[in-house]
C-alpha cells in the first residue's frame, strides 16, 4: 500500500544521459518536501533553510551558507560581492562563468572577464594567472579583484582540480590580496574522485557555490558558502537580484535529502568508466575524456555516420545524449544504473553495425 499516492512522482523515460541535471526527485525526497517545517526565509525564519545552509557550510568548513535558486546565481552573487564595477575577474576560457552565464558578470556586475586558456588537466596555468593579475597604479589598467576556478571542470570532461593546485592558486591570490571563488557545481564529484573531504578541497577559497540539483538529485537549488561577513552581503545581493525566497524550506528539504547522495558519487564515476570502456571497443568511436561522471567521445572520420544522425538514432532507441561541435557528451547520475550503461553500449553497438 502506498500511504502517499500524491507524492509518488514520476520516473525517467528511457535513458537520459544529457546531463546530471535531469534527475527526478525520489519519493523520499517528495515526502521530505511535503513534510518540511517552514517559515519566512527573508526573515531567516525557515528552520529547514537554516539547517541546509548550516549543513553545507559545515561540510565546506566555512562560517556560513546561503540557499540560492541556482549555481549561476551563486557565481554571479559571489562575483558582485567580491568585486566592484570596473574590476577584472580571472576565469577559464572554457569555464561556466565565461561561457554559459549570459555574461551576467558584465551585464549586471560591470565586471570584465580575463579568460585564460584552460589546460588539458582543467587548470589555469599559474604563470598565466600571475601575469594576468594587475594591481599596479597605472590608471590605464583595470584592477584584478577575483580568480574563479571550476571544480570539476565541465568542458574538459569533469576533470577534478587537486587540493594542491587549489592551494597554490589560493596562495597566489592571497599574496596579491585578491579573492578566490570556486564554482563548485560538481564539487562533490571532485571530492569523491580525489578522496578528500570537501572542507580540505575548498580551504583556500573565499567562497564556493555548490549545486544541489546536479548529481545530488534535488529539483532546485544551490548553496553559496563563505565567511559570515561575505554571506551577509551575499544575502543583500540575492535580494537585489530578486532571489529572496519565503517558505523555501519546501525546496531546502529536498536539498537536505540530496546531500545524502554525496556519498554515492563513486557509483556515477564507475558507470562513466564502464560506458567509456564499452565504447572504446568500437573502432568508430574515439574517447576524448572521461573523468568523474562526464564522458566525451567523438565518431572517427572513418565512421560513415555523422554526429547528428548518430544522436537521432540513439534517441529513437530511448537514449539521450548531449554535446557540442563534434563532441558527444554522456553524463552519469543518480538515475542511471550500471545495467543502463551496459544497455547503452550494446545499443550503440547495434547502431554502428547497421551502418556497415
Ligand atoms: C550547472 C553548472 C553551473 C550552474 O548552473 P545552474 O543551472 O545555474 O545551477 C555552474 N557551473 C558549472 C560548471 C555547471 O556545470
PDB file of N, CA and C in Angstrom, residues 161-244:
ATOM      1  N   UNK A 161      40.041  19.306  -9.974  1.00  0.00           N
ATOM      2  CA  UNK A 161      41.262  20.053  -9.642  1.00  0.00           C
ATOM      3  C   UNK A 161      41.711  19.627  -8.250  1.00  0.00           C
ATOM      4  N   UNK A 162      43.009  19.387  -8.098  1.00  0.00           N
ATOM      5  CA  UNK A 162      43.515  18.830  -6.838  1.00  0.00           C
ATOM      6  C   UNK A 162      43.593  19.873  -5.718  1.00  0.00           C
ATOM      7  N   UNK A 163      43.670  19.377  -4.507  1.00  0.00           N
ATOM      8  CA  UNK A 163      43.846  20.236  -3.326  1.00  0.00           C
ATOM      9  C   UNK A 163      45.117  21.063  -3.478  1.00  0.00           C
ATOM     10  N   UNK A 164      46.158  20.394  -3.928  1.00  0.00           N
ATOM     11  CA  UNK A 164      47.451  21.047  -4.053  1.00  0.00           C
ATOM     12  C   UNK A 164      47.377  22.241  -5.026  1.00  0.00           C
ATOM     13  N   UNK A 165      46.745  22.008  -6.171  1.00  0.00           N
ATOM     14  CA  UNK A 165      46.619  23.079  -7.168  1.00  0.00           C
ATOM     15  C   UNK A 165      45.786  24.249  -6.621  1.00  0.00           C
ATOM     16  N   UNK A 166      44.656  23.909  -6.011  1.00  0.00           N
ATOM     17  CA  UNK A 166      43.787  24.975  -5.490  1.00  0.00           C
ATOM     18  C   UNK A 166      44.519  25.779  -4.411  1.00  0.00           C
ATOM     19  N   UNK A 167      45.287  25.078  -3.587  1.00  0.00           N
ATOM     20  CA  UNK A 167      46.048  25.777  -2.549  1.00  0.00           C
ATOM     21  C   UNK A 167      47.094  26.714  -3.157  1.00  0.00           C
ATOM     22  N   UNK A 168      47.680  26.280  -4.266  1.00  0.00           N
ATOM     23  CA  UNK A 168      48.674  27.146  -4.923  1.00  0.00           C
ATOM     24  C   UNK A 168      48.001  28.418  -5.475  1.00  0.00           C
ATOM     25  N   UNK A 169      46.839  28.233  -6.095  1.00  0.00           N
ATOM     26  CA  UNK A 169      46.115  29.409  -6.610  1.00  0.00           C
ATOM     27  C   UNK A 169      45.679  30.297  -5.439  1.00  0.00           C
ATOM     28  N   UNK A 170      45.236  29.646  -4.364  1.00  0.00           N
ATOM     29  CA  UNK A 170      44.821  30.400  -3.177  1.00  0.00           C
ATOM     30  C   UNK A 170      45.965  31.229  -2.603  1.00  0.00           C
ATOM     31  N   UNK A 171      47.156  30.643  -2.575  1.00  0.00           N
ATOM     32  CA  UNK A 171      48.328  31.346  -2.035  1.00  0.00           C
ATOM     33  C   UNK A 171      48.675  32.549  -2.917  1.00  0.00           C
ATOM     34  N   UNK A 172      48.567  32.309  -4.223  1.00  0.00           N
ATOM     35  CA  UNK A 172      48.848  33.384  -5.185  1.00  0.00           C
ATOM     36  C   UNK A 172      47.845  34.539  -4.996  1.00  0.00           C
ATOM     37  N   UNK A 173      46.572  34.173  -4.859  1.00  0.00           N
ATOM     38  CA  UNK A 173      45.531  35.191  -4.672  1.00  0.00           C
ATOM     39  C   UNK A 173      45.783  35.978  -3.387  1.00  0.00           C
ATOM     40  N   UNK A 174      46.115  35.272  -2.336  1.00  0.00           N
ATOM     41  CA  UNK A 174      46.329  35.907  -1.037  1.00  0.00           C
ATOM     42  C   UNK A 174      47.491  36.903  -1.109  1.00  0.00           C
ATOM     43  N   UNK A 175      48.564  36.432  -1.748  1.00  0.00           N
ATOM     44  CA  UNK A 175      49.751  37.279  -1.883  1.00  0.00           C
ATOM     45  C   UNK A 175      49.404  38.592  -2.588  1.00  0.00           C
ATOM     46  N   UNK A 176      48.496  38.516  -3.569  1.00  0.00           N
ATOM     47  CA  UNK A 176      48.118  39.703  -4.351  1.00  0.00           C
ATOM     48  C   UNK A 176      46.899  40.416  -3.764  1.00  0.00           C
ATOM     49  N   UNK A 177      46.420  39.890  -2.636  1.00  0.00           N
ATOM     50  CA  UNK A 177      45.249  40.488  -1.990  1.00  0.00           C
ATOM     51  C   UNK A 177      44.007  40.487  -2.882  1.00  0.00           C
ATOM     52  N   UNK A 178      43.822  39.374  -3.607  1.00  0.00           N
ATOM     53  CA  UNK A 178      42.581  39.213  -4.363  1.00  0.00           C
ATOM     54  C   UNK A 178      41.871  37.949  -3.870  1.00  0.00           C
ATOM     55  N   UNK A 179      40.617  37.785  -4.260  1.00  0.00           N
ATOM     56  CA  UNK A 179      39.806  36.687  -3.720  1.00  0.00           C
ATOM     57  C   UNK A 179      39.789  35.486  -4.662  1.00  0.00           C
ATOM     58  N   UNK A 180      39.476  34.344  -4.089  1.00  0.00           N
ATOM     59  CA  UNK A 180      39.331  33.114  -4.875  1.00  0.00           C
ATOM     60  C   UNK A 180      37.926  32.553  -4.662  1.00  0.00           C
ATOM     61  N   UNK A 181      37.190  32.430  -5.760  1.00  0.00           N
ATOM     62  CA  UNK A 181      35.866  31.791  -5.718  1.00  0.00           C
ATOM     63  C   UNK A 181      35.950  30.467  -6.472  1.00  0.00           C
ATOM     64  N   UNK A 182      35.313  29.444  -5.940  1.00  0.00           N
ATOM     65  CA  UNK A 182      35.239  28.171  -6.668  1.00  0.00           C
ATOM     66  C   UNK A 182      33.807  27.930  -7.118  1.00  0.00           C
ATOM     67  N   UNK A 183      33.662  27.752  -8.441  1.00  0.00           N
ATOM     68  CA  UNK A 183      32.394  27.299  -8.994  1.00  0.00           C
ATOM     69  C   UNK A 183      32.370  25.783  -8.766  1.00  0.00           C
ATOM     70  N   UNK A 184      31.712  25.421  -7.676  1.00  0.00           N
ATOM     71  CA  UNK A 184      31.697  24.010  -7.274  1.00  0.00           C
ATOM     72  C   UNK A 184      30.376  23.344  -7.605  1.00  0.00           C
ATOM     73  N   UNK A 185      29.876  23.618  -8.814  1.00  0.00           N
ATOM     74  CA  UNK A 185      28.614  22.979  -9.216  1.00  0.00           C
ATOM     75  C   UNK A 185      28.700  21.468  -8.977  1.00  0.00           C
ATOM     76  N   UNK A 186      29.881  20.897  -9.308  1.00  0.00           N
ATOM     77  CA  UNK A 186      30.084  19.453  -9.114  1.00  0.00           C
ATOM     78  C   UNK A 186      31.240  19.178  -8.137  1.00  0.00           C
ATOM     79  N   UNK A 187      31.308  19.968  -7.092  1.00  0.00           N
ATOM     80  CA  UNK A 187      32.439  19.840  -6.170  1.00  0.00           C
ATOM     81  C   UNK A 187      32.423  18.497  -5.430  1.00  0.00           C
ATOM     82  N   UNK A 188      31.227  17.938  -5.202  1.00  0.00           N
ATOM     83  CA  UNK A 188      31.188  16.630  -4.527  1.00  0.00           C
ATOM     84  C   UNK A 188      31.732  15.523  -5.432  1.00  0.00           C
ATOM     85  N   UNK A 189      31.596  15.696  -6.746  1.00  0.00           N
ATOM     86  CA  UNK A 189      32.235  14.746  -7.659  1.00  0.00           C
ATOM     87  C   UNK A 189      33.749  14.831  -7.520  1.00  0.00           C
ATOM     88  N   UNK A 190      34.250  16.056  -7.396  1.00  0.00           N
ATOM     89  CA  UNK A 190      35.695  16.242  -7.247  1.00  0.00           C
ATOM     90  C   UNK A 190      36.178  15.635  -5.928  1.00  0.00           C
ATOM     91  N   UNK A 191      35.459  15.922  -4.847  1.00  0.00           N
ATOM     92  CA  UNK A 191      35.871  15.413  -3.529  1.00  0.00           C
ATOM     93  C   UNK A 191      35.891  13.882  -3.528  1.00  0.00           C
ATOM     94  N   UNK A 192      34.863  13.285  -4.153  1.00  0.00           N
ATOM     95  CA  UNK A 192      34.798  11.815  -4.191  1.00  0.00           C
ATOM     96  C   UNK A 192      35.947  11.250  -5.024  1.00  0.00           C
ATOM     97  N   UNK A 193      36.186  11.866  -6.184  1.00  0.00           N
ATOM     98  CA  UNK A 193      37.235  11.351  -7.075  1.00  0.00           C
ATOM     99  C   UNK A 193      38.620  11.462  -6.431  1.00  0.00           C
ATOM    100  N   UNK A 194      38.837  12.550  -5.690  1.00  0.00           N
ATOM    101  CA  UNK A 194      40.152  12.770  -5.076  1.00  0.00           C
ATOM    102  C   UNK A 194      40.267  12.083  -3.719  1.00  0.00           C
ATOM    103  N   UNK A 195      39.128  11.662  -3.182  1.00  0.00           N
ATOM    104  CA  UNK A 195      39.135  11.013  -1.870  1.00  0.00           C
ATOM    105  C   UNK A 195      39.513  11.964  -0.743  1.00  0.00           C
ATOM    106  N   UNK A 196      39.054  13.221  -0.855  1.00  0.00           N
ATOM    107  CA  UNK A 196      39.334  14.193   0.215  1.00  0.00           C
ATOM    108  C   UNK A 196      38.022  14.800   0.712  1.00  0.00           C
ATOM    109  N   UNK A 197      37.994  15.189   1.985  1.00  0.00           N
ATOM    110  CA  UNK A 197      36.785  15.867   2.473  1.00  0.00           C
ATOM    111  C   UNK A 197      36.617  17.220   1.773  1.00  0.00           C
ATOM    112  N   UNK A 198      35.357  17.616   1.602  1.00  0.00           N
ATOM    113  CA  UNK A 198      35.073  18.884   0.934  1.00  0.00           C
ATOM    114  C   UNK A 198      35.810  20.054   1.590  1.00  0.00           C
ATOM    115  N   UNK A 199      35.825  20.065   2.925  1.00  0.00           N
ATOM    116  CA  UNK A 199      36.431  21.197   3.636  1.00  0.00           C
ATOM    117  C   UNK A 199      37.915  21.358   3.273  1.00  0.00           C
ATOM    118  N   UNK A 200      38.589  20.219   3.060  1.00  0.00           N
ATOM    119  CA  UNK A 200      40.007  20.292   2.698  1.00  0.00           C
ATOM    120  C   UNK A 200      40.160  20.802   1.258  1.00  0.00           C
ATOM    121  N   UNK A 201      39.258  20.358   0.411  1.00  0.00           N
ATOM    122  CA  UNK A 201      39.343  20.712  -1.007  1.00  0.00           C
ATOM    123  C   UNK A 201      39.129  22.207  -1.251  1.00  0.00           C
ATOM    124  N   UNK A 202      38.326  22.845  -0.409  1.00  0.00           N
ATOM    125  CA  UNK A 202      37.991  24.258  -0.658  1.00  0.00           C
ATOM    126  C   UNK A 202      38.564  25.195   0.414  1.00  0.00           C
ATOM    127  N   UNK A 203      39.529  24.699   1.183  1.00  0.00           N
ATOM    128  CA  UNK A 203      40.001  25.518   2.306  1.00  0.00           C
ATOM    129  C   UNK A 203      40.649  26.822   1.845  1.00  0.00           C
ATOM    130  N   UNK A 204      41.208  26.842   0.635  1.00  0.00           N
ATOM    131  CA  UNK A 204      41.869  28.066   0.163  1.00  0.00           C
ATOM    132  C   UNK A 204      40.896  29.058  -0.466  1.00  0.00           C
ATOM    133  N   UNK A 205      39.640  28.646  -0.639  1.00  0.00           N
ATOM    134  CA  UNK A 205      38.675  29.507  -1.345  1.00  0.00           C
ATOM    135  C   UNK A 205      37.987  30.456  -0.379  1.00  0.00           C
ATOM    136  N   UNK A 206      37.726  31.675  -0.856  1.00  0.00           N
ATOM    137  CA  UNK A 206      36.955  32.632  -0.057  1.00  0.00           C
ATOM    138  C   UNK A 206      35.463  32.334  -0.149  1.00  0.00           C
ATOM    139  N   UNK A 207      35.057  31.754  -1.272  1.00  0.00           N
ATOM    140  CA  UNK A 207      33.647  31.385  -1.432  1.00  0.00           C
ATOM    141  C   UNK A 207      33.547  30.212  -2.390  1.00  0.00           C
ATOM    142  N   UNK A 208      32.468  29.448  -2.231  1.00  0.00           N
ATOM    143  CA  UNK A 208      32.213  28.294  -3.103  1.00  0.00           C
ATOM    144  C   UNK A 208      30.711  28.244  -3.373  1.00  0.00           C
ATOM    145  N   UNK A 209      30.329  28.038  -4.631  1.00  0.00           N
ATOM    146  CA  UNK A 209      28.913  27.764  -4.910  1.00  0.00           C
ATOM    147  C   UNK A 209      28.772  26.282  -5.237  1.00  0.00           C
ATOM    148  N   UNK A 210      27.783  25.667  -4.630  1.00  0.00           N
ATOM    149  CA  UNK A 210      27.633  24.209  -4.677  1.00  0.00           C
ATOM    150  C   UNK A 210      26.222  23.873  -5.145  1.00  0.00           C
ATOM    151  N   UNK A 211      26.107  23.136  -6.258  1.00  0.00           N
ATOM    152  CA  UNK A 211      24.783  22.800  -6.794  1.00  0.00           C
ATOM    153  C   UNK A 211      24.195  21.581  -6.092  1.00  0.00           C
ATOM    154  N   UNK A 212      22.928  21.688  -5.736  1.00  0.00           N
ATOM    155  CA  UNK A 212      22.206  20.542  -5.179  1.00  0.00           C
ATOM    156  C   UNK A 212      21.450  19.809  -6.277  1.00  0.00           C
ATOM    157  N   UNK A 213      21.344  20.425  -7.440  1.00  0.00           N
ATOM    158  CA  UNK A 213      20.493  19.882  -8.496  1.00  0.00           C
ATOM    159  C   UNK A 213      21.280  19.255  -9.641  1.00  0.00           C
ATOM    160  N   UNK A 214      22.566  18.989  -9.423  1.00  0.00           N
ATOM    161  CA  UNK A 214      23.318  18.208 -10.416  1.00  0.00           C
ATOM    162  C   UNK A 214      23.246  16.755  -9.945  1.00  0.00           C
ATOM    163  N   UNK A 215      24.343  16.088  -9.803  1.00  0.00           N
ATOM    164  CA  UNK A 215      24.291  14.670  -9.442  1.00  0.00           C
ATOM    165  C   UNK A 215      23.652  14.366  -8.100  1.00  0.00           C
ATOM    166  N   UNK A 216      23.457  15.377  -7.257  1.00  0.00           N
ATOM    167  CA  UNK A 216      22.882  15.108  -5.935  1.00  0.00           C
ATOM    168  C   UNK A 216      21.367  14.887  -6.008  1.00  0.00           C
ATOM    169  N   UNK A 217      20.737  15.373  -7.074  1.00  0.00           N
ATOM    170  CA  UNK A 217      19.358  14.985  -7.337  1.00  0.00           C
ATOM    171  C   UNK A 217      18.256  15.876  -6.801  1.00  0.00           C
ATOM    172  N   UNK A 218      18.563  17.068  -6.290  1.00  0.00           N
ATOM    173  CA  UNK A 218      17.482  17.971  -5.863  1.00  0.00           C
ATOM    174  C   UNK A 218      16.842  18.605  -7.104  1.00  0.00           C
ATOM    175  N   UNK A 219      15.570  18.963  -7.016  1.00  0.00           N
ATOM    176  CA  UNK A 219      14.932  19.573  -8.182  1.00  0.00           C
ATOM    177  C   UNK A 219      15.425  21.004  -8.453  1.00  0.00           C
ATOM    178  N   UNK A 220      15.854  21.695  -7.406  1.00  0.00           N
ATOM    179  CA  UNK A 220      16.234  23.113  -7.496  1.00  0.00           C
ATOM    180  C   UNK A 220      17.280  23.401  -6.429  1.00  0.00           C
ATOM    181  N   UNK A 221      18.174  24.320  -6.706  1.00  0.00           N
ATOM    182  CA  UNK A 221      18.918  24.923  -5.610  1.00  0.00           C
ATOM    183  C   UNK A 221      20.417  24.736  -5.584  1.00  0.00           C
ATOM    184  N   UNK A 222      21.057  25.765  -5.044  1.00  0.00           N
ATOM    185  CA  UNK A 222      22.491  25.765  -4.799  1.00  0.00           C
ATOM    186  C   UNK A 222      22.722  26.417  -3.454  1.00  0.00           C
ATOM    187  N   UNK A 223      23.878  26.164  -2.874  1.00  0.00           N
ATOM    188  CA  UNK A 223      24.240  26.857  -1.643  1.00  0.00           C
ATOM    189  C   UNK A 223      25.587  27.543  -1.866  1.00  0.00           C
ATOM    190  N   UNK A 224      25.626  28.818  -1.493  1.00  0.00           N
ATOM    191  CA  UNK A 224      26.866  29.581  -1.561  1.00  0.00           C
ATOM    192  C   UNK A 224      27.439  29.623  -0.148  1.00  0.00           C
ATOM    193  N   UNK A 225      28.735  29.368   0.000  1.00  0.00           N
ATOM    194  CA  UNK A 225      29.342  29.392   1.339  1.00  0.00           C
ATOM    195  C   UNK A 225      30.540  30.331   1.380  1.00  0.00           C
ATOM    196  N   UNK A 226      30.813  30.834   2.584  1.00  0.00           N
ATOM    197  CA  UNK A 226      31.946  31.738   2.784  1.00  0.00           C
ATOM    198  C   UNK A 226      31.941  32.234   4.221  1.00  0.00           C
ATOM    199  N   UNK A 227      32.609  33.381   4.448  1.00  0.00           N
ATOM    200  CA  UNK A 227      32.611  33.941   5.809  1.00  0.00           C
ATOM    201  C   UNK A 227      31.224  34.512   6.125  1.00  0.00           C
ATOM    202  N   UNK A 228      30.986  34.749   7.401  1.00  0.00           N
ATOM    203  CA  UNK A 228      29.712  35.350   7.825  1.00  0.00           C
ATOM    204  C   UNK A 228      29.503  36.693   7.145  1.00  0.00           C
ATOM    205  N   UNK A 229      30.572  37.471   7.103  1.00  0.00           N
ATOM    206  CA  UNK A 229      30.506  38.803   6.509  1.00  0.00           C
ATOM    207  C   UNK A 229      30.149  38.723   5.026  1.00  0.00           C
ATOM    208  N   UNK A 230      30.806  37.780   4.332  1.00  0.00           N
ATOM    209  CA  UNK A 230      30.546  37.584   2.895  1.00  0.00           C
ATOM    210  C   UNK A 230      29.086  37.179   2.666  1.00  0.00           C
ATOM    211  N   UNK A 231      28.608  36.240   3.458  1.00  0.00           N
ATOM    212  CA  UNK A 231      27.238  35.739   3.273  1.00  0.00           C
ATOM    213  C   UNK A 231      26.215  36.823   3.616  1.00  0.00           C
ATOM    214  N   UNK A 232      26.534  37.650   4.592  1.00  0.00           N
ATOM    215  CA  UNK A 232      25.648  38.757   4.940  1.00  0.00           C
ATOM    216  C   UNK A 232      25.428  39.661   3.724  1.00  0.00           C
ATOM    217  N   UNK A 233      26.521  39.986   3.052  1.00  0.00           N
ATOM    218  CA  UNK A 233      26.435  40.841   1.864  1.00  0.00           C
ATOM    219  C   UNK A 233      25.802  40.076   0.695  1.00  0.00           C
ATOM    220  N   UNK A 234      26.097  38.779   0.614  1.00  0.00           N
ATOM    221  CA  UNK A 234      25.532  37.948  -0.466  1.00  0.00           C
ATOM    222  C   UNK A 234      24.006  37.927  -0.371  1.00  0.00           C
ATOM    223  N   UNK A 235      23.501  37.952   0.862  1.00  0.00           N
ATOM    224  CA  UNK A 235      22.048  37.916   1.053  1.00  0.00           C
ATOM    225  C   UNK A 235      21.412  39.199   0.499  1.00  0.00           C
ATOM    226  N   UNK A 236      22.084  40.319   0.718  1.00  0.00           N
ATOM    227  CA  UNK A 236      21.594  41.587   0.152  1.00  0.00           C
ATOM    228  C   UNK A 236      21.587  41.516  -1.379  1.00  0.00           C
ATOM    229  N   UNK A 237      22.665  40.981  -1.957  1.00  0.00           N
ATOM    230  CA  UNK A 237      22.738  40.892  -3.427  1.00  0.00           C
ATOM    231  C   UNK A 237      21.687  39.917  -3.955  1.00  0.00           C
ATOM    232  N   UNK A 238      21.441  38.845  -3.214  1.00  0.00           N
ATOM    233  CA  UNK A 238      20.401  37.907  -3.630  1.00  0.00           C
ATOM    234  C   UNK A 238      19.060  38.630  -3.696  1.00  0.00           C
ATOM    235  N   UNK A 239      18.789  39.447  -2.695  1.00  0.00           N
ATOM    236  CA  UNK A 239      17.545  40.229  -2.663  1.00  0.00           C
ATOM    237  C   UNK A 239      17.480  41.144  -3.885  1.00  0.00           C
ATOM    238  N   UNK A 240      18.597  41.818  -4.136  1.00  0.00           N
ATOM    239  CA  UNK A 240      18.676  42.749  -5.256  1.00  0.00           C
ATOM    240  C   UNK A 240      18.369  42.046  -6.579  1.00  0.00           C
ATOM    241  N   UNK A 241      18.797  40.791  -6.688  1.00  0.00           N
ATOM    242  CA  UNK A 241      18.572  40.026  -7.915  1.00  0.00           C
ATOM    243  C   UNK A 241      17.205  39.342  -7.924  1.00  0.00           C
ATOM    244  N   UNK A 242      16.392  39.649  -6.949  1.00  0.00           N
ATOM    245  CA  UNK A 242      15.052  39.072  -6.913  1.00  0.00           C
ATOM    246  C   UNK A 242      15.020  37.652  -6.395  1.00  0.00           C
ATOM    247  N   UNK A 243      16.058  37.287  -5.638  1.00  0.00           N
ATOM    248  CA  UNK A 243      16.178  35.888  -5.213  1.00  0.00           C
ATOM    249  C   UNK A 243      15.804  35.626  -3.762  1.00  0.00           C
ATOM    250  N   UNK A 244      15.193  36.636  -3.083  1.00  0.00           N
ATOM    251  CA  UNK A 244      14.747  36.395  -1.704  1.00  0.00           C
ATOM    252  C   UNK A 244      13.538  35.465  -1.755  1.00  0.00           C
TER     253      UNK A 244
END
